[in-house]
Short mmCIF file of C-alpha atoms and ligand atoms in Angstrom, two decimals:
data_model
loop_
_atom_site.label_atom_id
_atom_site.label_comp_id
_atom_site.label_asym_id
_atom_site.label_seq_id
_atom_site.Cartn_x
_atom_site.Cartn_y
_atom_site.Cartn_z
CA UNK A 1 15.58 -17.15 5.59
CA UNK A 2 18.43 -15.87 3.60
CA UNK A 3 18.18 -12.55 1.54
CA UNK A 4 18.93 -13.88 -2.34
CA UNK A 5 17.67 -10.47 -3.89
CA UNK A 6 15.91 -6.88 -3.52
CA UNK A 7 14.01 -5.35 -5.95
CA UNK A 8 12.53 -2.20 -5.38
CA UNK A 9 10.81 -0.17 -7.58
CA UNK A 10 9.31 3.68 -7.17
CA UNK A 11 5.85 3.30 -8.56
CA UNK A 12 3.09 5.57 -9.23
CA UNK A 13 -1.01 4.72 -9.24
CA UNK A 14 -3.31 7.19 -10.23
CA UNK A 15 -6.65 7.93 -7.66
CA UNK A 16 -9.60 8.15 -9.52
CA UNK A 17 -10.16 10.82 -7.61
CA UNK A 18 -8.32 13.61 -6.35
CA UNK A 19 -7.94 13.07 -2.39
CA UNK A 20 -7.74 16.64 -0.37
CA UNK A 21 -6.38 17.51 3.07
CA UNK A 22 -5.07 20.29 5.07
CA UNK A 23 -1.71 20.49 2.82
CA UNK A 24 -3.83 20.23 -0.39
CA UNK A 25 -4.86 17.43 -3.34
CA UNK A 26 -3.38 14.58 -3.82
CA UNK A 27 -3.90 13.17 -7.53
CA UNK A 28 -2.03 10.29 -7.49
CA UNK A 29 0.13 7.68 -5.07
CA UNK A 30 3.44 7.74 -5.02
CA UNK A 31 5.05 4.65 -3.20
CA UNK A 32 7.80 1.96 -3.43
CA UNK A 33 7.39 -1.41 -3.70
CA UNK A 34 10.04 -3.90 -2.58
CA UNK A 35 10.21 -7.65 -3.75
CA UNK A 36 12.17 -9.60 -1.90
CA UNK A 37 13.55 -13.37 -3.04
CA UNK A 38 14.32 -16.47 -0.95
CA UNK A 39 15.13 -19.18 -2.57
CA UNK A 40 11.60 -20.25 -4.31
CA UNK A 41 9.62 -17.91 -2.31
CA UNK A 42 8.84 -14.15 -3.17
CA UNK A 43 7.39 -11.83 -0.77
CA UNK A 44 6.20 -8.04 -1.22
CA UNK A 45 6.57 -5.16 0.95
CA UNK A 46 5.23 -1.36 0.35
CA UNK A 47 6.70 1.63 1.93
CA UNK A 48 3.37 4.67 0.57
CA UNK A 49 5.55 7.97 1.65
CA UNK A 50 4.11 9.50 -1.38
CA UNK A 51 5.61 12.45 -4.08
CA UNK A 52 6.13 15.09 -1.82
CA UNK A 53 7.60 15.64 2.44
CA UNK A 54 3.88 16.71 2.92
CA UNK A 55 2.60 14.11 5.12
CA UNK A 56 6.06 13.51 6.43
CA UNK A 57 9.99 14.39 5.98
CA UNK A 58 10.05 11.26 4.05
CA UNK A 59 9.28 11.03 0.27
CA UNK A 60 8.52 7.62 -2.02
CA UNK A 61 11.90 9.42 -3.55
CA UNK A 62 13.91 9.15 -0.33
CA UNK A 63 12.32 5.84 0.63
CA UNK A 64 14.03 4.29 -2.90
CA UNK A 65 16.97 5.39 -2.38
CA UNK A 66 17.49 4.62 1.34
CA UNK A 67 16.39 0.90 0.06
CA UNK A 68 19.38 1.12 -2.63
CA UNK A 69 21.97 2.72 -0.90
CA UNK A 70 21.63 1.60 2.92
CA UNK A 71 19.19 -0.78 3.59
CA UNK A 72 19.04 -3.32 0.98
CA UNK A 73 23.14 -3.55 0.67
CA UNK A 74 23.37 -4.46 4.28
CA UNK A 75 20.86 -6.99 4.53
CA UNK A 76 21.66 -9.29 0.74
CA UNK A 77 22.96 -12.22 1.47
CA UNK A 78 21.72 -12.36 5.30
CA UNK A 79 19.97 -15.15 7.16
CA UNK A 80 17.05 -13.74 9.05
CA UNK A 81 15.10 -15.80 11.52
CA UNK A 82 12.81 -13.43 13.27
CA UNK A 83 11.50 -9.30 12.47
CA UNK A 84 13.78 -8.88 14.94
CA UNK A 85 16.98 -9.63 13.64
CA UNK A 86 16.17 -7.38 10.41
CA UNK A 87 15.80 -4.37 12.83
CA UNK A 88 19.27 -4.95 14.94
CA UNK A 89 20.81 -5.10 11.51
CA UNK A 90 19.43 -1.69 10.51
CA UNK A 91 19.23 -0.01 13.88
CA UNK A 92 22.09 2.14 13.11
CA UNK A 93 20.23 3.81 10.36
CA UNK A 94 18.44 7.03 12.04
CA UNK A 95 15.09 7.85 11.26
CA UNK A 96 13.17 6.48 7.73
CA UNK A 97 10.74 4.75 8.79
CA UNK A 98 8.79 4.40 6.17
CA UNK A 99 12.01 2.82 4.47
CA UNK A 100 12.51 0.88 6.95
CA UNK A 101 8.79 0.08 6.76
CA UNK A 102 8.92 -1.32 3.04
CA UNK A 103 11.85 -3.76 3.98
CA UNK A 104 9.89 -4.87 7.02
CA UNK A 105 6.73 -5.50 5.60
CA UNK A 106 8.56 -7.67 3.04
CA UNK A 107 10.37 -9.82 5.45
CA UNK A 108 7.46 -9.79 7.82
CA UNK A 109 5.61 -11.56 4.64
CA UNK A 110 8.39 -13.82 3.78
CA UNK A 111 8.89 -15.23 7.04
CA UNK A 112 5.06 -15.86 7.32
CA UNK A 113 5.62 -17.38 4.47
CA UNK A 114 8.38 -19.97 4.99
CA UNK A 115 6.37 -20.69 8.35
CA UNK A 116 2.88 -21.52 6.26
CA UNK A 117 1.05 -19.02 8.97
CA UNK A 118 -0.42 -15.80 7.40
CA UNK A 119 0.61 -12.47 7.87
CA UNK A 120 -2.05 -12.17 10.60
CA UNK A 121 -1.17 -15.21 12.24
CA UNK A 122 2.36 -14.57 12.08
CA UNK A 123 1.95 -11.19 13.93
CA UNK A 124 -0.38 -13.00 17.04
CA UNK A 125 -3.59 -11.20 14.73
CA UNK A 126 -6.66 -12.67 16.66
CA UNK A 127 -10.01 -10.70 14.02
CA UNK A 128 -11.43 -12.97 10.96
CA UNK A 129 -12.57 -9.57 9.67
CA UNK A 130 -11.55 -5.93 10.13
CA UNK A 131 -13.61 -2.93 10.35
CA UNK A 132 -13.84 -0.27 7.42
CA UNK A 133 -13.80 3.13 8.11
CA UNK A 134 -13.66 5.91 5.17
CA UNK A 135 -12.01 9.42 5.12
CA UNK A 136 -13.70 11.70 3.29
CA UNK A 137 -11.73 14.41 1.31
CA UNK A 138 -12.09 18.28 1.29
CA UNK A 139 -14.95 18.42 -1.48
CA UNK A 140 -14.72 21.21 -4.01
CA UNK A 141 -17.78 22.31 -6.26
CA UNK A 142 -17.51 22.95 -9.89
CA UNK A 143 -16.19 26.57 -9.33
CA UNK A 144 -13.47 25.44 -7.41
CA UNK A 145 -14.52 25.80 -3.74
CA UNK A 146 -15.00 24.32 -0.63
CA UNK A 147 -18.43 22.78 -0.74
CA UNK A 148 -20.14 21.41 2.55
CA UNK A 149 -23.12 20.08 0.16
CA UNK A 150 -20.35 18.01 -1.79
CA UNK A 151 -19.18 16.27 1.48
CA UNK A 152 -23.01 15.62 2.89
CA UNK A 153 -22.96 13.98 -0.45
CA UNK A 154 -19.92 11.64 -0.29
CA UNK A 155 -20.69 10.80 3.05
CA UNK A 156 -24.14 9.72 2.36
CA UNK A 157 -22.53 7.64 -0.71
CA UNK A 158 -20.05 5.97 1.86
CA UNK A 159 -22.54 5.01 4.75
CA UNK A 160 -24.58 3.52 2.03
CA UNK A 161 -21.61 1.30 0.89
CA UNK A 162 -21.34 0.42 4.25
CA UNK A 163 -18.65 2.36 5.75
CA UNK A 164 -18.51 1.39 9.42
CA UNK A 165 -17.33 4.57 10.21
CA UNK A 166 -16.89 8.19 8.79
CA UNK A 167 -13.93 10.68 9.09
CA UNK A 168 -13.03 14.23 7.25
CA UNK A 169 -10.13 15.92 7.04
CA UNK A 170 -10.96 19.55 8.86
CA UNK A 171 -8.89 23.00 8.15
CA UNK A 172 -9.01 26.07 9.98
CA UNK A 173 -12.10 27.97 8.99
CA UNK A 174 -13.84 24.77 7.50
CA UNK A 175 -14.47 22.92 10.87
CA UNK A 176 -17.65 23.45 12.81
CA UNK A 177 -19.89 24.11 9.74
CA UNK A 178 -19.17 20.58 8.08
CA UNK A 179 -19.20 18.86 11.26
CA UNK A 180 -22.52 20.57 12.37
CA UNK A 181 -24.22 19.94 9.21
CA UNK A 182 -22.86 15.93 9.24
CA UNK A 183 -24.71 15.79 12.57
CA UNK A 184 -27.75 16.96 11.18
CA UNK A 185 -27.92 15.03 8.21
CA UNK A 186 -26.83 11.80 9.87
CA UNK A 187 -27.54 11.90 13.28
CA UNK A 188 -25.44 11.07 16.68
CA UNK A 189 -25.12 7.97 16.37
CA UNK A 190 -23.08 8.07 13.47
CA UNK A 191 -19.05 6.92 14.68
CA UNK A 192 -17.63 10.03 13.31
CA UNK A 193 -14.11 11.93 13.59
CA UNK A 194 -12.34 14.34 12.16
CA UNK A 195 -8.85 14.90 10.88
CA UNK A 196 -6.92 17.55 10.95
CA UNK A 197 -3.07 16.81 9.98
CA UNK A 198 -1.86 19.02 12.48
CA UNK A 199 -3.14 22.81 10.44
CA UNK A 200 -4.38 24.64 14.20
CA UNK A 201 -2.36 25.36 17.05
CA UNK A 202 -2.91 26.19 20.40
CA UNK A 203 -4.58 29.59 19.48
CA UNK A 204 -7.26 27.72 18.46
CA UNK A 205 -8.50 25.96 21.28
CA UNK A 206 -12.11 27.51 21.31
CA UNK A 207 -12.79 25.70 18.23
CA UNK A 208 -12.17 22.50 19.51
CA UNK A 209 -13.80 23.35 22.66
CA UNK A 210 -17.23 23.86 20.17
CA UNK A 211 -15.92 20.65 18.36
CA UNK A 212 -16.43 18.38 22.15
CA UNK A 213 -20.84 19.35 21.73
CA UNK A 214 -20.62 16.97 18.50
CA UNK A 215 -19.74 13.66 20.48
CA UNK A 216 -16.50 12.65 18.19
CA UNK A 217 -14.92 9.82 18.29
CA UNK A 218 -11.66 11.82 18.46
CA UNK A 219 -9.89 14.42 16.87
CA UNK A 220 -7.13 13.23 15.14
CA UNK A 221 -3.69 15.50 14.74
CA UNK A 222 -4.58 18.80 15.63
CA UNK A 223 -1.78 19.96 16.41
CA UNK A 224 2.16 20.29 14.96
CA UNK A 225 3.22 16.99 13.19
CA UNK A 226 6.33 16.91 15.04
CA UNK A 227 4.63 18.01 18.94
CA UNK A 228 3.44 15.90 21.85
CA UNK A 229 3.82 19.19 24.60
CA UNK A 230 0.97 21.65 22.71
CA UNK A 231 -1.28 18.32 22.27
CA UNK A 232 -1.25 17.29 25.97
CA UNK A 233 -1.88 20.75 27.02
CA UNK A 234 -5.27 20.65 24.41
CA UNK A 235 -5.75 17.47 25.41
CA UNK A 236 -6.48 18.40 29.33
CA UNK A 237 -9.00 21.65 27.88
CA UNK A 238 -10.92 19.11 25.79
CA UNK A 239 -13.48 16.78 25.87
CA UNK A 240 -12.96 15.27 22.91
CA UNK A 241 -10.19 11.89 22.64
CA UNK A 242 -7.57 13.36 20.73
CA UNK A 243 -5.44 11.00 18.42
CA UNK A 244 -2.34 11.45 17.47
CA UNK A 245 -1.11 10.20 13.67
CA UNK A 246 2.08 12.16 12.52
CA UNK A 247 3.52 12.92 16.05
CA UNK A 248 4.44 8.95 16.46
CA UNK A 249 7.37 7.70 15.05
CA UNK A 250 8.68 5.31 17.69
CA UNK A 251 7.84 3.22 20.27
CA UNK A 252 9.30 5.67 22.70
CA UNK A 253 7.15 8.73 20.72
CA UNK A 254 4.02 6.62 22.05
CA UNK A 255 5.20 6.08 25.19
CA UNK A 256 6.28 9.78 25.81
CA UNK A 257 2.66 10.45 24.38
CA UNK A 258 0.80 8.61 27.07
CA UNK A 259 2.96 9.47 29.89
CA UNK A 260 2.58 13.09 28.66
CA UNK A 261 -1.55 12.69 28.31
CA UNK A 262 -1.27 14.12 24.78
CA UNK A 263 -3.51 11.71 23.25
CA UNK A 264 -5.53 9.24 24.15
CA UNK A 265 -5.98 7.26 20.82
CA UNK A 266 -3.12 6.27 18.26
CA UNK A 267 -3.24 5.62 14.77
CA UNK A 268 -0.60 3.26 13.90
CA UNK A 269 0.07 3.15 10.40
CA UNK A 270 2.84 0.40 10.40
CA UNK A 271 4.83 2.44 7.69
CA UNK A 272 5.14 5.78 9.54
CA UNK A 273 7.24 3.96 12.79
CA UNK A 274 9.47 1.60 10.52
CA UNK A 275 7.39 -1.54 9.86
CA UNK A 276 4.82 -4.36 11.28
CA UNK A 277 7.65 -5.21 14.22
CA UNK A 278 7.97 -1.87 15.80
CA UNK A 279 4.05 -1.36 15.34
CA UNK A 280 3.53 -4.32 17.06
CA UNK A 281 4.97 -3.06 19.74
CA UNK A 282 3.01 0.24 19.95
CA UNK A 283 0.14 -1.71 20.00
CA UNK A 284 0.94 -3.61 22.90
CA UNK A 285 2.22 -0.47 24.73
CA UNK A 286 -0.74 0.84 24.01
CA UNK A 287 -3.01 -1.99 25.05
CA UNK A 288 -1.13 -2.52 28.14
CA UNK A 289 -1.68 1.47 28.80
CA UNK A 290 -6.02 1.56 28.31
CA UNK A 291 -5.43 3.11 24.82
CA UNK A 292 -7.14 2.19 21.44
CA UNK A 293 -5.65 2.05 18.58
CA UNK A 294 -6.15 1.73 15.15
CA UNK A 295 -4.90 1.48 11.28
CA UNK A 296 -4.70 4.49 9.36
CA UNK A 297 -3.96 4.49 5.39
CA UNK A 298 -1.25 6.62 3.17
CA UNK A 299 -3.60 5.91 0.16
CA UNK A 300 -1.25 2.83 -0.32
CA UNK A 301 -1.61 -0.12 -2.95
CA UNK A 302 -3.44 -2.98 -2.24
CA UNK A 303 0.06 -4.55 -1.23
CA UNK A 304 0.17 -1.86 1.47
CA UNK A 305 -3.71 -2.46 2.67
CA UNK A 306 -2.77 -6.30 2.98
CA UNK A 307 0.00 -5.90 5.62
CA UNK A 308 -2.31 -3.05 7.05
CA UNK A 309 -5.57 -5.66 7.35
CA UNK A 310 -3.29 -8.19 8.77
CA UNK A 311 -2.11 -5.32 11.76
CA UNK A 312 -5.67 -4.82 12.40
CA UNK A 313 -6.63 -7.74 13.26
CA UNK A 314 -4.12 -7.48 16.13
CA UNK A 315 -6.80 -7.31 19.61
CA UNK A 316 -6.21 -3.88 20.45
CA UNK A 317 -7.55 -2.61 16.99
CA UNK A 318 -10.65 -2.15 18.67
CA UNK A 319 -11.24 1.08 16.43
CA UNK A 320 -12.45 0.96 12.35
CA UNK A 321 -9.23 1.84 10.29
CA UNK A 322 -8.78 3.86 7.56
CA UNK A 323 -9.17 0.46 5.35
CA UNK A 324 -11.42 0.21 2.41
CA UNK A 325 -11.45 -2.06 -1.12
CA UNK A 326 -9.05 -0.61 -3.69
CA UNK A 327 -12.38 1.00 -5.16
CA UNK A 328 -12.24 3.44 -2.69
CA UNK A 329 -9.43 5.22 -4.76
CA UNK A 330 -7.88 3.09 -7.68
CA UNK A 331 -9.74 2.23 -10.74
CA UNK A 332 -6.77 -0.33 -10.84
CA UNK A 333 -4.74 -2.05 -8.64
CA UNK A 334 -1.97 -3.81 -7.70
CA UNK A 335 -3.69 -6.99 -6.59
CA UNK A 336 -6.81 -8.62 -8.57
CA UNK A 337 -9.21 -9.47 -7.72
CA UNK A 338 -9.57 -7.38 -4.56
CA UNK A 339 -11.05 -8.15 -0.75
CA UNK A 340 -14.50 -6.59 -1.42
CA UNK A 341 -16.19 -5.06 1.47
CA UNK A 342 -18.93 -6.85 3.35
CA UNK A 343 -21.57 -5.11 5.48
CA UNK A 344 -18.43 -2.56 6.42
CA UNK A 345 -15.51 -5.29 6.62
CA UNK A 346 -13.24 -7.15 4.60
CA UNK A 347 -12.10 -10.97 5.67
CA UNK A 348 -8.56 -11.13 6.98
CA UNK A 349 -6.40 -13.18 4.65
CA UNK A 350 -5.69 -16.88 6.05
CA UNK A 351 -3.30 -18.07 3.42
CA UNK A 352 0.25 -18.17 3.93
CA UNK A 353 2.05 -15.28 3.39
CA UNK A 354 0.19 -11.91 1.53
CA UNK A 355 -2.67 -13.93 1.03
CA UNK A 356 -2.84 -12.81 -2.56
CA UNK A 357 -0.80 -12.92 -6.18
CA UNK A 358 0.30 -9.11 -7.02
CA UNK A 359 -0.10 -7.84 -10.66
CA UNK A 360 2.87 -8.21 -11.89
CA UNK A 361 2.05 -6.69 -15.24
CA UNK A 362 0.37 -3.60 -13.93
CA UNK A 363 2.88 -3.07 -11.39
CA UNK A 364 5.70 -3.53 -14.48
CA UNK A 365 3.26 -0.98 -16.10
CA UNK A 366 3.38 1.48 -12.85
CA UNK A 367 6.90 1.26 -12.39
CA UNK A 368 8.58 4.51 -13.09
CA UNK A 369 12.34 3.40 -11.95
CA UNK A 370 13.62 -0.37 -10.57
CA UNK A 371 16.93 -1.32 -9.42
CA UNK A 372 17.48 -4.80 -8.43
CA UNK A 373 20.15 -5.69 -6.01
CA UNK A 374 21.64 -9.59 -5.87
O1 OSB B 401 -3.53 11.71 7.80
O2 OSB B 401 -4.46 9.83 7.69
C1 OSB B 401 -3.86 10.74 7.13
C2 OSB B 401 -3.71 10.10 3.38
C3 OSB B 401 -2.47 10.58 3.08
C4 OSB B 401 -1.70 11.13 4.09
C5 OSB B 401 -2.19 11.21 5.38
C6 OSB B 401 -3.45 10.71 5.69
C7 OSB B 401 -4.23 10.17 4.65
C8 OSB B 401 -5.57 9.66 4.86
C9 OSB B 401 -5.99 8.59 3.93
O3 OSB B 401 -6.34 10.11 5.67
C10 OSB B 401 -6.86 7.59 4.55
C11 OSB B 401 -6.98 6.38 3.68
O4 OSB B 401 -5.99 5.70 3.37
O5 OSB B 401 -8.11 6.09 3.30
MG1 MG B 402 -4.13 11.36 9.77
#
């Protein structure tokens, strides 16, 4: 497959909905999508880092211009045969991930593509259908503040739809009280976890300890974003699996992570360690080591949610991911029509490539700034 042309544009999709965590609302998605050219064949790649180095160091701003100044120069006019060869041509490029994420869901779809396989197949995916799992929000009442009553609510909206399983975002001092009342209203047996995006520390360990009476599923990022030590050391006075999101960048970060007994779930979202290849490999670390993963979301576009359904159905995705239709958050999208949900999963897409025909006017339409490199 030979690299004819890059186009990468910074786009931005409004939620519906404003989406709250630890480090406040989000309002809208901020993300870069990359088009790649072959010959006849087009394939699309999403790298969600999103407005601001919140989540991560990396922004949607950062992501667009490591794609126009370092990644995409280097690779026009290769031939690529395999993920691999786009990741020994980029290797000396330290850290982006989630740049390096956009380009490698792209070529991860165009050599699917050129093969005839789908994404799934290409990437050895073995599920028809992948598990939905929702995360709920910090809910605010009219006035402005945190309102346990408004979460009951949504979460009594989402098991309706069908959600297969429930998570929140938690924040020191709203913790035990929403979780408590959640177990009331919906009993045990609801799969439940929580998500913290690392606001606690090790100070706070007697919260967590209350947490392991609630029968979690885990407890995901507790701790620092950028820490495996603090985790391990929570990990061995808890109970409760904890799973670590932000702390994993690299294949070695997951290895460290297991050795180290800091978690004992992952959430691989394929953007946040560089792309489908490297998170390939985590899952197979991970299988090999006993642990579970799973596919967490960055509130991406339905381009983003197709390479993510086509990771999940990997074998050791034995967990619900963070996966839902585009209605979850987007009144539009970037694909139509849209996998609907079914009894709390969507189908894995068997055609070749994507599976589906982007938007092309809405994304033109979302598009705040495009460069095109040939
Ligand atoms: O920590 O999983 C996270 C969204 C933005 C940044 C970080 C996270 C999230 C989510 C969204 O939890 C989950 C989803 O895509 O539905
Ligand atoms: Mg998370």
């Amino acid at each position: 497959m030979v690299i004819d042309e890059i186009e990468i544009r910074y786009v931005t999709l409004d939620l519906h909905t404003p989406f709250e965590t630890s480090f406040g609302p989000y309002t809208q998605t901020h993300t870069v999508i990359v088009r790649l050219q072959s010959g006849d064949h087009v394939a699309w790649g999403e790298g969600p880092a999103g407005g601001e180095p919140f989540y991560s160091a990396e922004t949607a701003g950062t992501v667009f211009l490591m794609m126009r100044d370092h990644i995409g120069p280097v690779l026009l006019g290769e031939t690529i045969e395999a993920l691999e060869d786009l990741h020994q041509r980029i290797a000396l490029i330290r850290g982006n991930q989630m740049a390096k994420g956009a380009i490698d869901t792209a070529v991860a779809t165009m050599l699917a593509l050129e093969r005839g396989q789908s994404l799934s197949a290409f990437l050895g995916g073995t599920r028809e259908k992948v598990a939905c799992g929702v995360s709920v929000g910090i809910q605010r009442d009219d006035e402005g503040n945190i309102s346990v009553d408004r979460v009951l609510e949504a979460v009594r909206r989402h098991i309706d739809e069908g959600f297969r399983r429930i998570k929140i975002k938690i924040k020191p001092g709203y913790d035990l009280e929403p979780v408590t009342e959640i177990r009331k209203a919906f009993g045990d047996d609801l799969p439940f976890q929580v998500d913290a995006n690392s606001a606690y520390t090790l100070d706070d360990v007697d919260v967590f300890r209350k947490l392991d009476r609630f029968g979690l599923l885990l407890i995901e990022q507790p701790l620092a974003h950028d820490d495996i030590i603090d985790h391990a050391k929570l990990q061995s006075r808890i109970e409760t699996p904890v799973c670590l999101d932000e702390s994993i960048h690299t294949l070695d970060d997951a290895r460290h992570a297991i050795e180290l007994g800091s978690c004992r779930v992952i959430n691989i979202k394929h953007t946040r360690v560089g792309g489908l290849y490297h998170a390939k490999r985590i899952h197979d670390l991970c299988a090999d080591a006993g642990v579970p993963v799973w596919c967490g979301g960055m509130l991406e576009s339905a381009v983003g949610q197709c390479h993510g359904i086509a990771m999940a159905s990997l074998p050791n995705f034995t967990l619900a991911g963070d996966l839902a239709p585009s209605s979850r958050y987007f009144h539009r999208d970037l694909i139509r029509p849209w996998i609907e949900m079914e009894d709390g999963y969507m189908a894995v897409p068997q055609t070749p490539g994507l599976g589906f025909d982007v938007d092309e006017d809405y994304l033109e339409e979302a598009t705040t700034e495009k460069v095109v490199l040939r």
